[in-house]
PDB file of C-alpha atoms in Angstrom:
ATOM      1  CA  MET F 199     -20.218   8.322  57.574  1.00 32.00           C
ATOM      2  CA  ARG F 200     -21.037   9.302  53.962  1.00 36.00           C
ATOM      3  CA  GLU F 201     -24.414  10.686  53.728  1.00 39.00           C
ATOM      4  CA  LEU F 202     -24.675  10.535  49.868  1.00 37.00           C
ATOM      5  CA  ASN F 203     -23.211   6.933  49.372  1.00 40.00           C
ATOM      6  CA  SER F 204     -26.454   5.004  49.683  1.00 39.00           C
ATOM      7  CA  SER F 205     -27.394   1.645  48.603  1.00 42.00           C
ATOM      8  CA  VAL F 206     -31.038   2.363  48.461  1.00 42.00           C
ATOM      9  CA  GLN F 207     -32.486   1.468  45.129  1.00 50.00           C
ATOM     10  CA  PRO F 208     -34.893   3.714  43.146  1.00 47.00           C
ATOM     11  CA  THR F 209     -38.483   3.070  43.902  1.00 47.00           C
ATOM     12  CA  ALA F 210     -41.771   4.826  43.390  1.00 46.00           C
ATOM     13  CA  THR F 211     -40.677   6.932  46.422  1.00 52.00           C
ATOM     14  CA  HIS F 212     -37.116   7.506  45.023  1.00 65.00           C
ATOM     15  CA  ARG F 213     -37.766   8.735  41.302  1.00 80.00           C
ATOM     16  CA  LEU F 214     -35.088   9.805  39.066  1.00 85.00           C
ATOM     17  CA  PRO F 215     -34.580  13.525  38.596  1.00 89.00           C
ATOM     18  CA  SER F 216     -35.438  15.153  35.383  1.00 90.00           C
ATOM     19  CA  LEU F 217     -33.224  14.383  32.377  1.00 92.00           C
ATOM     20  CA  ILE F 218     -33.254  17.901  31.271  1.00 94.00           C
ATOM     21  CA  ALA F 219     -31.718  19.027  34.559  1.00 94.00           C
ATOM     22  CA  LEU F 220     -29.233  16.223  34.634  1.00 95.00           C
ATOM     23  CA  ARG F 221     -28.110  17.315  31.205  1.00 94.00           C
ATOM     24  CA  ALA F 222     -27.762  20.812  32.436  1.00 95.00           C
ATOM     25  CA  PHE F 223     -25.733  19.679  35.417  1.00 95.00           C
ATOM     26  CA  GLU F 224     -23.464  17.484  33.654  1.00 94.00           C
ATOM     27  CA  ALA F 225     -22.556  20.115  31.069  1.00 94.00           C
ATOM     28  CA  ALA F 226     -22.130  22.858  33.779  1.00 93.00           C
ATOM     29  CA  ALA F 227     -20.085  20.443  35.770  1.00 93.00           C
ATOM     30  CA  ARG F 228     -17.737  19.571  32.939  1.00 93.00           C
ATOM     31  CA  LEU F 229     -17.478  22.901  31.460  1.00 92.00           C
ATOM     32  CA  GLY F 230     -17.082  24.691  34.819  1.00 90.00           C
ATOM     33  CA  SER F 231     -19.518  27.541  33.892  1.00 91.00           C
ATOM     34  CA  PHE F 232     -23.274  27.844  33.604  1.00 92.00           C
ATOM     35  CA  GLN F 233     -22.647  30.103  30.543  1.00 91.00           C
ATOM     36  CA  ALA F 234     -20.619  27.698  28.669  1.00 92.00           C
ATOM     37  CA  ALA F 235     -23.180  24.882  29.491  1.00 92.00           C
ATOM     38  CA  ALA F 236     -25.857  27.152  28.124  1.00 92.00           C
ATOM     39  CA  ALA F 237     -23.972  27.749  24.774  1.00 92.00           C
ATOM     40  CA  GLU F 238     -23.558  24.060  24.456  1.00 92.00           C
ATOM     41  CA  LEU F 239     -26.962  23.098  25.005  1.00 92.00           C
ATOM     42  CA  HIS F 240     -28.502  26.103  23.013  1.00 92.00           C
ATOM     43  CA  VAL F 241     -30.333  27.624  25.974  1.00 92.00           C
ATOM     44  CA  THR F 242     -29.826  30.788  28.286  1.00 93.00           C
ATOM     45  CA  PRO F 243     -27.578  30.775  31.332  1.00 91.00           C
ATOM     46  CA  SER F 244     -30.784  31.555  33.478  1.00 93.00           C
ATOM     47  CA  ALA F 245     -32.363  28.303  32.079  1.00 94.00           C
ATOM     48  CA  ILE F 246     -29.257  26.302  33.164  1.00 94.00           C
ATOM     49  CA  SER F 247     -29.420  28.184  36.561  1.00 93.00           C
ATOM     50  CA  HIS F 248     -33.052  27.251  36.874  1.00 95.00           C
ATOM     51  CA  GLN F 249     -32.641  23.633  36.013  1.00 94.00           C
ATOM     52  CA  ILE F 250     -29.601  23.350  38.718  1.00 95.00           C
ATOM     53  CA  ARG F 251     -31.626  24.870  41.509  1.00 94.00           C
ATOM     54  CA  ALA F 252     -34.549  22.573  40.868  1.00 94.00           C
ATOM     55  CA  LEU F 253     -32.000  19.720  40.879  1.00 95.00           C
ATOM     56  CA  GLU F 254     -30.723  20.943  44.121  1.00 94.00           C
ATOM     57  CA  GLY F 255     -34.180  21.420  45.543  1.00 93.00           C
ATOM     58  CA  GLU F 256     -34.999  17.908  44.572  1.00 92.00           C
ATOM     59  CA  LEU F 257     -31.855  16.155  45.788  1.00 93.00           C
ATOM     60  CA  GLY F 258     -31.867  18.358  49.068  1.00 93.00           C
ATOM     61  CA  VAL F 259     -27.952  19.366  48.750  1.00 94.00           C
ATOM     62  CA  PRO F 260     -26.124  22.146  46.981  1.00 94.00           C
ATOM     63  CA  LEU F 261     -24.380  20.780  43.921  1.00 95.00           C
ATOM     64  CA  PHE F 262     -21.963  23.765  43.081  1.00 94.00           C
ATOM     65  CA  GLU F 263     -20.128  26.550  44.920  1.00 92.00           C
ATOM     66  CA  ARG F 264     -20.682  29.788  42.875  1.00 85.00           C
ATOM     67  CA  LEU F 265     -17.596  31.849  42.651  1.00 82.00           C
ATOM     68  CA  ASP F 266     -16.836  35.177  40.756  1.00 75.00           C
ATOM     69  CA  LYS F 267     -17.047  33.964  37.007  1.00 74.00           C
ATOM     70  CA  ARG F 268     -17.175  30.117  37.355  1.00 81.00           C
ATOM     71  CA  VAL F 269     -18.801  27.405  39.422  1.00 89.00           C
ATOM     72  CA  VAL F 270     -17.098  24.362  41.207  1.00 92.00           C
ATOM     73  CA  LEU F 271     -18.458  21.182  42.277  1.00 94.00           C
ATOM     74  CA  ALA F 272     -19.701  21.060  46.063  1.00 94.00           C
ATOM     75  CA  ARG F 273     -19.456  17.847  47.833  1.00 94.00           C
ATOM     76  CA  GLY F 274     -22.937  16.581  46.346  1.00 94.00           C
ATOM     77  CA  GLY F 275     -21.946  17.488  42.850  1.00 94.00           C
ATOM     78  CA  GLN F 276     -18.775  15.472  43.250  1.00 95.00           C
ATOM     79  CA  GLU F 277     -20.669  12.471  44.214  1.00 94.00           C
ATOM     80  CA  LEU F 278     -23.198  12.826  41.415  1.00 95.00           C
ATOM     81  CA  PHE F 279     -21.170  13.872  38.446  1.00 95.00           C
ATOM     82  CA  PRO F 280     -19.082  10.695  37.578  1.00 95.00           C
ATOM     83  CA  ALA F 281     -22.257   8.638  37.416  1.00 95.00           C
ATOM     84  CA  VAL F 282     -24.330  11.183  35.301  1.00 95.00           C
ATOM     85  CA  ARG F 283     -21.294  11.678  32.907  1.00 94.00           C
ATOM     86  CA  GLU F 284     -21.094   7.863  32.571  1.00 94.00           C
ATOM     87  CA  ALA F 285     -24.821   7.657  31.971  1.00 93.00           C
ATOM     88  CA  MET F 286     -24.838  10.313  29.317  1.00 91.00           C
ATOM     89  CA  GLU F 287     -22.177   8.702  27.497  1.00 90.00           C
ATOM     90  CA  LEU F 288     -24.002   5.297  27.600  1.00 91.00           C
ATOM     91  CA  LEU F 289     -27.229   7.000  26.401  1.00 90.00           C
ATOM     92  CA  GLN F 290     -25.417   8.607  23.412  1.00 85.00           C
ATOM     93  CA  ALA F 291     -23.699   5.407  22.353  1.00 85.00           C
ATOM     94  CA  ALA F 292     -26.966   3.405  22.842  1.00 85.00           C
ATOM     95  CA  SER F 293     -28.863   6.032  20.903  1.00 81.00           C
ATOM     96  CA  LEU F 294     -26.392   5.743  17.968  1.00 74.00           C
ATOM     97  CA  ARG F 295     -26.836   1.988  17.856  1.00 73.00           C
ATOM     98  CA  VAL F 296     -30.666   2.070  18.103  1.00 74.00           C
ATOM     99  CA  ARG F 297     -30.777   4.423  15.065  1.00 66.00           C
ATOM    100  CA  ARG F 298     -28.806   2.074  13.074  1.00 63.00           C
ATOM    101  CA  LEU F 299     -31.069  -0.754  14.146  1.00 61.00           C
ATOM    102  CA  ALA F 300     -33.945   1.096  13.172  1.00 53.00           C
ATOM    103  CA  GLY F 301     -32.589   1.239   9.461  1.00 51.00           C
ATOM    104  CA  GLU F 302     -30.716   4.454   9.302  1.00 63.00           C
ATOM    105  CA  ARG F 303     -28.454   3.986   6.430  1.00 80.00           C
ATOM    106  CA  ARG F 304     -25.573   6.161   7.610  1.00 84.00           C
ATOM    107  CA  LEU F 305     -21.788   5.666   7.625  1.00 91.00           C
ATOM    108  CA  VAL F 306     -19.435   7.597   9.697  1.00 92.00           C
ATOM    109  CA  LEU F 307     -15.964   7.565   8.337  1.00 95.00           C
ATOM    110  CA  SER F 308     -12.840   8.881   9.920  1.00 95.00           C
ATOM    111  CA  SER F 309     -10.076   9.408   7.529  1.00 95.00           C
ATOM    112  CA  ALA F 310      -6.474  10.503   7.077  1.00 93.00           C
ATOM    113  CA  PRO F 311      -6.844  14.018   5.423  1.00 93.00           C
ATOM    114  CA  LEU F 312      -4.679  12.721   2.305  1.00 93.00           C
ATOM    115  CA  PHE F 313      -6.900   9.987   1.547  1.00 95.00           C
ATOM    116  CA  ALA F 314     -10.095  11.874   2.294  1.00 95.00           C
ATOM    117  CA  THR F 315      -9.455  14.986   0.308  1.00 94.00           C
ATOM    118  CA  ARG F 316      -7.185  13.838  -2.547  1.00 94.00           C
ATOM    119  CA  TRP F 317      -8.647  10.467  -3.265  1.00 95.00           C
ATOM    120  CA  LEU F 318     -12.041  10.189  -1.845  1.00 96.00           C
ATOM    121  CA  MET F 319     -13.673  13.567  -2.504  1.00 95.00           C
ATOM    122  CA  PRO F 320     -13.100  13.498  -6.197  1.00 93.00           C
ATOM    123  CA  ARG F 321     -14.745  10.084  -6.527  1.00 95.00           C
ATOM    124  CA  LEU F 322     -17.502  10.545  -3.872  1.00 94.00           C
ATOM    125  CA  ALA F 323     -20.203  11.192  -6.446  1.00 94.00           C
ATOM    126  CA  ASP F 324     -19.478   7.667  -7.764  1.00 95.00           C
ATOM    127  CA  PHE F 325     -20.290   6.102  -4.295  1.00 95.00           C
ATOM    128  CA  HIS F 326     -23.301   8.066  -3.990  1.00 93.00           C
ATOM    129  CA  ALA F 327     -24.415   7.141  -7.541  1.00 94.00           C
ATOM    130  CA  ARG F 328     -23.979   3.332  -6.689  1.00 93.00           C
ATOM    131  CA  HIS F 329     -25.329   3.668  -3.100  1.00 91.00           C
ATOM    132  CA  PRO F 330     -27.960   6.588  -3.229  1.00 89.00           C
ATOM    133  CA  ASP F 331     -29.623   5.337  -0.123  1.00 84.00           C
ATOM    134  CA  TRP F 332     -26.600   5.661   2.008  1.00 89.00           C
ATOM    135  CA  GLU F 333     -25.413   8.742   3.782  1.00 88.00           C
ATOM    136  CA  LEU F 334     -21.807   9.145   4.061  1.00 92.00           C
ATOM    137  CA  HIS F 335     -20.168  11.279   6.848  1.00 92.00           C
ATOM    138  CA  VAL F 336     -16.658  12.097   6.419  1.00 94.00           C
ATOM    139  CA  ARG F 337     -14.221  13.257   9.212  1.00 93.00           C
ATOM    140  CA  ALA F 338     -10.799  14.330   7.784  1.00 93.00           C
ATOM    141  CA  THR F 339      -8.425  14.090  10.794  1.00 91.00           C
ATOM    142  CA  LEU F 340      -5.025  12.971  11.653  1.00 86.00           C
ATOM    143  CA  GLU F 341      -6.333  12.070  15.005  1.00 85.00           C
ATOM    144  CA  GLU F 342      -6.891   8.296  15.592  1.00 81.00           C
ATOM    145  CA  GLU F 343     -10.428   8.546  17.066  1.00 79.00           C
ATOM    146  CA  ASP F 344     -11.752   6.224  19.751  1.00 81.00           C
ATOM    147  CA  PHE F 345     -14.331   3.848  18.588  1.00 85.00           C
ATOM    148  CA  ARG F 346     -15.577   3.266  21.958  1.00 82.00           C
ATOM    149  CA  SER F 347     -17.601   6.600  21.566  1.00 78.00           C
ATOM    150  CA  GLY F 348     -19.950   4.840  19.233  1.00 80.00           C
ATOM    151  CA  GLU F 349     -19.766   7.610  16.714  1.00 84.00           C
ATOM    152  CA  ILE F 350     -17.338   6.069  14.227  1.00 91.00           C
ATOM    153  CA  ASP F 351     -18.151   3.247  11.983  1.00 93.00           C
ATOM    154  CA  LEU F 352     -14.644   2.845  10.016  1.00 95.00           C
ATOM    155  CA  ALA F 353     -11.519   4.558   9.993  1.00 95.00           C
ATOM    156  CA  ILE F 354      -8.790   4.927   7.051  1.00 96.00           C
ATOM    157  CA  ARG F 355      -5.306   5.231   8.636  1.00 94.00           C
ATOM    158  CA  TRP F 356      -1.846   5.138   7.107  1.00 91.00           C
ATOM    159  CA  GLY F 357       1.560   3.895   8.177  1.00 83.00           C
ATOM    160  CA  ASP F 358       4.601   2.228   6.751  1.00 79.00           C
ATOM    161  CA  ARG F 359       4.929  -1.346   6.001  1.00 76.00           C
ATOM    162  CA  ASP F 360       6.039  -2.321   9.522  1.00 77.00           C
ATOM    163  CA  ARG F 361       3.310  -0.621  11.386  1.00 82.00           C
ATOM    164  CA  HIS F 362       1.765  -2.781  14.118  1.00 83.00           C
ATOM    165  CA  TRP F 363      -2.084  -2.237  14.464  1.00 84.00           C
ATOM    166  CA  PRO F 364      -3.685  -2.674  17.901  1.00 86.00           C
ATOM    167  CA  GLN F 365      -4.982  -6.306  18.523  1.00 86.00           C
ATOM    168  CA  HIS F 366      -8.481  -5.061  19.318  1.00 88.00           C
ATOM    169  CA  LEU F 367      -8.999  -3.485  15.871  1.00 90.00           C
ATOM    170  CA  ALA F 368      -9.396  -5.375  12.556  1.00 92.00           C
ATOM    171  CA  HIS F 369      -7.580  -3.849   9.517  1.00 92.00           C
ATOM    172  CA  GLU F 370      -7.433  -4.596   5.743  1.00 92.00           C
ATOM    173  CA  GLU F 371      -4.839  -2.928   3.498  1.00 93.00           C
ATOM    174  CA  LEU F 372      -6.440  -0.907   0.701  1.00 94.00           C
ATOM    175  CA  LEU F 373      -3.710   1.027  -1.125  1.00 94.00           C
ATOM    176  CA  ILE F 374       0.070   1.079  -1.156  1.00 93.00           C
ATOM    177  CA  GLU F 375       1.470   4.364  -2.472  1.00 93.00           C
ATOM    178  CA  ARG F 376       3.568   4.346  -5.492  1.00 93.00           C
ATOM    179  CA  ILE F 377       5.212   7.819  -5.327  1.00 94.00           C
ATOM    180  CA  THR F 378       6.891   9.574  -8.249  1.00 94.00           C
ATOM    181  CA  ALA F 379       8.397  13.089  -8.828  1.00 96.00           C
ATOM    182  CA  VAL F 380       6.039  15.733  -9.990  1.00 97.00           C
ATOM    183  CA  ALA F 381       6.642  19.576 -10.962  1.00 97.00           C
ATOM    184  CA  SER F 382       5.064  22.337 -12.925  1.00 97.00           C
ATOM    185  CA  PRO F 383       5.478  22.299 -16.527  1.00 97.00           C
ATOM    186  CA  ASP F 384       7.847  25.336 -16.460  1.00 97.00           C
ATOM    187  CA  LEU F 385      10.084  23.920 -13.795  1.00 96.00           C
ATOM    188  CA  ALA F 386      10.278  20.444 -15.666  1.00 96.00           C
ATOM    189  CA  ALA F 387      11.153  22.219 -18.917  1.00 95.00           C
ATOM    190  CA  ARG F 388      14.353  23.363 -17.363  1.00 94.00           C
ATOM    191  CA  LEU F 389      15.481  19.712 -17.400  1.00 93.00           C
ATOM    192  CA  ALA F 390      18.011  18.993 -20.291  1.00 90.00           C
ATOM    193  CA  PRO F 391      16.499  16.798 -23.007  1.00 90.00           C
ATOM    194  CA  GLY F 392      16.460  12.949 -22.063  1.00 88.00           C
ATOM    195  CA  SER F 393      17.382  13.794 -18.292  1.00 91.00           C
ATOM    196  CA  GLY F 394      16.748  10.908 -15.882  1.00 91.00           C
ATOM    197  CA  PRO F 395      15.698  11.061 -12.254  1.00 92.00           C
ATOM    198  CA  GLY F 396      19.366  11.695 -11.284  1.00 90.00           C
ATOM    199  CA  ALA F 397      18.976  15.192 -12.811  1.00 92.00           C
ATOM    200  CA  LEU F 398      17.188  16.357  -9.553  1.00 93.00           C
ATOM    201  CA  ILE F 399      19.931  15.388  -7.220  1.00 89.00           C
ATOM    202  CA  ASP F 400      22.214  18.290  -8.147  1.00 83.00           C
ATOM    203  CA  GLY F 401      20.572  21.320  -7.034  1.00 84.00           C
ATOM    204  CA  ALA F 402      16.913  21.054  -8.034  1.00 92.00           C
ATOM    205  CA  PRO F 403      14.536  22.441  -5.460  1.00 95.00           C
ATOM    206  CA  LEU F 404      12.921  19.543  -3.544  1.00 96.00           C
ATOM    207  CA  LEU F 405       9.670  19.756  -1.408  1.00 96.00           C
ATOM    208  CA  ALA F 406       8.595  17.541   1.307  1.00 95.00           C
ATOM    209  CA  SER F 407       5.280  17.221   3.499  1.00 91.00           C
ATOM    210  CA  ALA F 408       5.473  16.606   7.228  1.00 84.00           C
ATOM    211  CA  PHE F 409       7.133  13.354   8.407  1.00 80.00           C
ATOM    212  CA  ARG F 410       8.041  12.292   4.906  1.00 85.00           C
ATOM    213  CA  ASP F 411      11.419  13.680   4.392  1.00 81.00           C
ATOM    214  CA  ALA F 412      13.114  10.231   4.004  1.00 87.00           C
ATOM    215  CA  GLU F 413      11.046   9.404   0.935  1.00 92.00           C
ATOM    216  CA  TRP F 414      13.389  11.506  -1.366  1.00 93.00           C
ATOM    217  CA  GLN F 415      16.291   9.237  -0.354  1.00 92.00           C
ATOM    218  CA  ARG F 416      14.227   6.279  -1.114  1.00 91.00           C
ATOM    219  CA  TRP F 417      13.037   7.600  -4.481  1.00 93.00           C
ATOM    220  CA  PHE F 418      16.664   8.311  -5.519  1.00 92.00           C
ATOM    221  CA  ASP F 419      17.667   4.855  -4.436  1.00 91.00           C
ATOM    222  CA  ALA F 420      15.035   3.198  -6.386  1.00 91.00           C
ATOM    223  CA  ALA F 421      15.917   5.217  -9.467  1.00 89.00           C
ATOM    224  CA  GLY F 422      19.543   4.155  -9.348  1.00 89.00           C
ATOM    225  CA  CYS F 423      21.027   7.230  -8.132  1.00 88.00           C
ATOM    226  CA  LEU F 424      23.819   6.494  -5.662  1.00 82.00           C
ATOM    227  CA  LYS F 425      24.488   9.920  -4.205  1.00 86.00           C
ATOM    228  CA  PRO F 426      22.915  11.069  -0.923  1.00 88.00           C
ATOM    229  CA  ALA F 427      19.664  13.010  -1.415  1.00 87.00           C
ATOM    230  CA  PRO F 428      19.832  16.716  -0.886  1.00 88.00           C
ATOM    231  CA  LEU F 429      17.809  18.200   2.032  1.00 88.00           C
ATOM    232  CA  PRO F 430      14.414  19.572   0.896  1.00 90.00           C
ATOM    233  CA  SER F 431      14.316  23.261   0.484  1.00 90.00           C
ATOM    234  CA  ALA F 432      10.771  23.730   1.971  1.00 93.00           C
ATOM    235  CA  HIS F 433       8.716  21.491   4.249  1.00 93.00           C
ATOM    236  CA  PHE F 434       4.838  21.627   4.356  1.00 94.00           C
ATOM    237  CA  ALA F 435       2.303  20.498   6.916  1.00 90.00           C
ATOM    238  CA  SER F 436       0.399  18.614   4.451  1.00 90.00           C
ATOM    239  CA  THR F 437       0.653  17.023   0.925  1.00 92.00           C
ATOM    240  CA  ALA F 438      -2.170  19.178  -0.324  1.00 92.00           C
ATOM    241  CA  HIS F 439      -0.110  22.391   0.639  1.00 94.00           C
ATOM    242  CA  MET F 440       3.012  20.673  -0.930  1.00 96.00           C
ATOM    243  CA  LEU F 441       1.263  20.262  -4.236  1.00 96.00           C
ATOM    244  CA  GLU F 442      -0.029  23.734  -4.245  1.00 96.00           C
ATOM    245  CA  ALA F 443       3.588  24.901  -3.814  1.00 97.00           C
ATOM    246  CA  ALA F 444       4.618  22.553  -6.628  1.00 97.00           C
ATOM    247  CA  VAL F 445       1.973  23.916  -8.921  1.00 97.00           C
ATOM    248  CA  ALA F 446       3.262  27.221  -8.214  1.00 97.00           C
ATOM    249  CA  GLY F 447       6.772  26.173  -9.478  1.00 97.00           C
ATOM    250  CA  MET F 448       8.343  26.355  -6.284  1.00 97.00           C
ATOM    251  CA  GLY F 449       9.976  22.922  -6.488  1.00 96.00           C
ATOM    252  CA  TRP F 450       9.619  19.097  -7.109  1.00 97.00           C
ATOM    253  CA  ALA F 451       7.465  17.074  -5.053  1.00 97.00           C
ATOM    254  CA  LEU F 452       6.868  13.289  -4.566  1.00 96.00           C
ATOM    255  CA  VAL F 453       3.180  12.068  -4.531  1.00 95.00           C
ATOM    256  CA  ASP F 454       1.449   8.917  -5.577  1.00 94.00           C
ATOM    257  CA  PRO F 455      -0.452  10.151  -8.976  1.00 94.00           C
ATOM    258  CA  ARG F 456      -3.748   8.951  -7.478  1.00 94.00           C
ATOM    259  CA  PHE F 457      -3.567  11.931  -5.043  1.00 95.00           C
ATOM    260  CA  ALA F 458      -2.691  14.390  -7.703  1.00 94.00           C
ATOM    261  CA  GLY F 459      -5.234  13.357 -10.402  1.00 92.00           C
ATOM    262  CA  ARG F 460      -6.748  16.798 -10.878  1.00 94.00           C
ATOM    263  CA  GLU F 461      -3.396  18.621 -11.300  1.00 96.00           C
ATOM    264  CA  LEU F 462      -1.953  15.788 -13.560  1.00 96.00           C
ATOM    265  CA  ALA F 463      -5.064  15.848 -15.886  1.00 95.00           C
ATOM    266  CA  GLN F 464      -5.258  19.664 -16.018  1.00 96.00           C
ATOM    267  CA  GLY F 465      -1.568  19.867 -16.707  1.00 97.00           C
ATOM    268  CA  LEU F 466      -0.780  21.968 -13.696  1.00 98.00           C
ATOM    269  CA  LEU F 467       1.605  19.212 -12.944  1.00 97.00           C
ATOM    270  CA  VAL F 468       3.764  16.822 -14.973  1.00 97.00           C
ATOM    271  CA  ALA F 469       5.411  13.487 -14.036  1.00 95.00           C
ATOM    272  CA  PRO F 470       8.456  13.067 -16.463  1.00 94.00           C
ATOM    273  CA  TRP F 471       9.250   9.578 -15.144  1.00 91.00           C
ATOM    274  CA  PRO F 472       5.994   7.953 -14.327  1.00 85.00           C
ATOM    275  CA  LEU F 473       7.632   4.548 -14.085  1.00 79.00           C
ATOM    276  CA  ALA F 474      10.391   5.712 -11.692  1.00 74.00           C
ATOM    277  CA  GLY F 475       8.695   5.269  -8.406  1.00 82.00           C
ATOM    278  CA  CYS F 476       9.161   3.762  -4.925  1.00 89.00           C
ATOM    279  CA  GLU F 477       6.762   2.398  -2.198  1.00 90.00           C
ATOM    280  CA  GLY F 478       5.159   5.188   0.018  1.00 91.00           C
ATOM    281  CA  GLN F 479       2.798   4.779   2.835  1.00 91.00           C
ATOM    282  CA  HIS F 480       0.194   1.899   3.108  1.00 93.00           C
ATOM    283  CA  PHE F 481      -3.462   2.999   3.736  1.00 95.00           C
ATOM    284  CA  HIS F 482      -5.679   0.561   5.654  1.00 94.00           C
ATOM    285  CA  ALA F 483      -9.395   0.230   6.585  1.00 95.00           C
ATOM    286  CA  VAL F 484      -9.564  -0.128  10.293  1.00 94.00           C
ATOM    287  CA  CYS F 485     -12.380  -0.848  12.654  1.00 93.00           C
ATOM    288  CA  PRO F 486     -13.336  -3.009  15.727  1.00 92.00           C
ATOM    289  CA  PRO F 487     -14.162  -6.628  14.565  1.00 93.00           C
ATOM    290  CA  ALA F 488     -17.854  -6.099  15.323  1.00 91.00           C
ATOM    291  CA  HIS F 489     -18.056  -3.331  12.630  1.00 92.00           C
ATOM    292  CA  THR F 490     -16.943  -5.424   9.911  1.00 91.00           C
ATOM    293  CA  GLY F 491     -20.405  -7.061   9.399  1.00 88.00           C
ATOM    294  CA  ARG F 492     -22.060  -3.668   9.257  1.00 88.00           C
ATOM    295  CA  PRO F 493     -23.701  -3.244   5.825  1.00 87.00           C
ATOM    296  CA  GLY F 494     -22.227   0.280   5.409  1.00 90.00           C
ATOM    297  CA  VAL F 495     -18.676  -0.724   6.294  1.00 93.00           C
ATOM    298  CA  ALA F 496     -18.709  -3.703   3.844  1.00 92.00           C
ATOM    299  CA  ARG F 497     -20.340  -1.673   1.085  1.00 93.00           C
ATOM    300  CA  PHE F 498     -17.845   1.187   1.469  1.00 96.00           C
ATOM    301  CA  VAL F 499     -14.739  -0.998   1.566  1.00 96.00           C
ATOM    302  CA  SER F 500     -15.900  -3.091  -1.336  1.00 95.00           C
ATOM    303  CA  TRP F 501     -16.429   0.041  -3.387  1.00 96.00           C
ATOM    304  CA  VAL F 502     -13.006   1.352  -2.545  1.00 96.00           C
ATOM    305  CA  ARG F 503     -11.384  -1.832  -3.584  1.00 95.00           C
ATOM    306  CA  GLU F 504     -13.360  -1.812  -6.825  1.00 95.00           C
ATOM    307  CA  ARG F 505     -12.318   1.903  -7.737  1.00 95.00           C
ATOM    308  CA  LEU F 506      -8.532   1.148  -6.865  1.00 94.00           C
ATOM    309  CA  ALA F 507      -8.587  -1.999  -8.932  1.00 92.00           C
ATOM    310  CA  ALA F 508     -10.131  -0.297 -11.709  1.00 89.00           C
ATOM    311  CA  GLU F 509      -7.492   2.706 -11.589  1.00 85.00           C
ATOM    312  CA  ALA F 510      -4.649   0.396 -11.092  1.00 74.00           C
ATOM    313  CA  PRO F 511      -3.605   0.033 -14.892  1.00 43.00           C
ATOM    314  CA  ALA F 512      -3.595   3.846 -15.371  1.00 46.00           C
ATOM    315  CA  THR F 513      -1.619   4.350 -12.360  1.00 41.00           C
ATOM    316  CA  ALA F 514       1.021   1.778 -13.578  1.00 41.00           C
ATOM    317  CA  GLY F 515       1.747   3.740 -16.656  1.00 39.00           C
TER     318      GLY F 515
END
C-alpha cells in the first residue's frame, strides 16, 4: 500500500504548503544540493535548510537523505518532486503569458549568432527608433530553443534550401545569402591586374567557417572555374572569427556582404568581384503558429523585411 499516493483533494484541512518552501524543495531536489539551491535562489544555505525542515514537518515525512556533501531524495521527496517541478514550469509559463496580456511590450528573439551579431546589431538602433515602446531581448545561440518553455517569441534560424522544418512550427524565409569572396586590401593587391575569380584556385589561402567547407566549390563553379576547389587552409568556429582572420590578411573568405558591412565600408575588406556570387544559407523566421499573431512578432518580422528590401539594390551591385 502506497502511503503517499492519496486521492484526497485539498480542502480547508488539507491546505497547500508554502510556495517559498516548495521553491526551495524543487531547487534542492533538482540540483542535489542545498548550497546550489541557495545560490540559484539568492538566499543562504541555512534558509534553504529551514524551509525544507518546515516542509517536512508540515507533510510529516522526510523529503531528503542527507549525505556528506549532497542530498538525495527520500521516498517522500521522490513522490513530491515531479508534481512540484511540473507546477513550477506551469507557473513560470503562465506568468510570462499574463505579463504579455497586461500590455508588456517585450519581444524575446532567439537568433543564429551570424544574423544577430552581423546583421541585426548594426541595425538595432533603427528598430528602436521606429518602435521605441518595444523592448527587444536577443539571445544569440546555435541551439534551437524549445518554444514550450514560454520564454521565446520568435527565432531566426538558418539552413540550406532543402531544410525541412517541423510541422508544428510556422516559418517564413527572410534572407537568402549571396556570398562572394572578400580579403584584406593588401592580400587582394597581390592579384594580377584584371584577374578573375579563377585566380584564387591556384594557391590562394582560403578560409572557411564551421560546416561551410563546400561553399568554396559552389562559388568557383558559379564563377565558371572548372577545377576542383582547394581545401581551405584554416577553419573557424564562426563567420565572425573567419572575418577577423581575413581582415588580418590571413586569407580569402566567403561571406554575404550584408554580414560584413562594417569591414567593407571601412575598407578593412574588399570584394573584387561583387557580382561573382552564389547562393549560401537561407534564414527563416520561425515560431509556433499561435505566435504569428503576437504584435511584437509581426512588427519585428515586418521591420526585417523592410530593411532587407531597402538594402537589396546595394547588395546586388
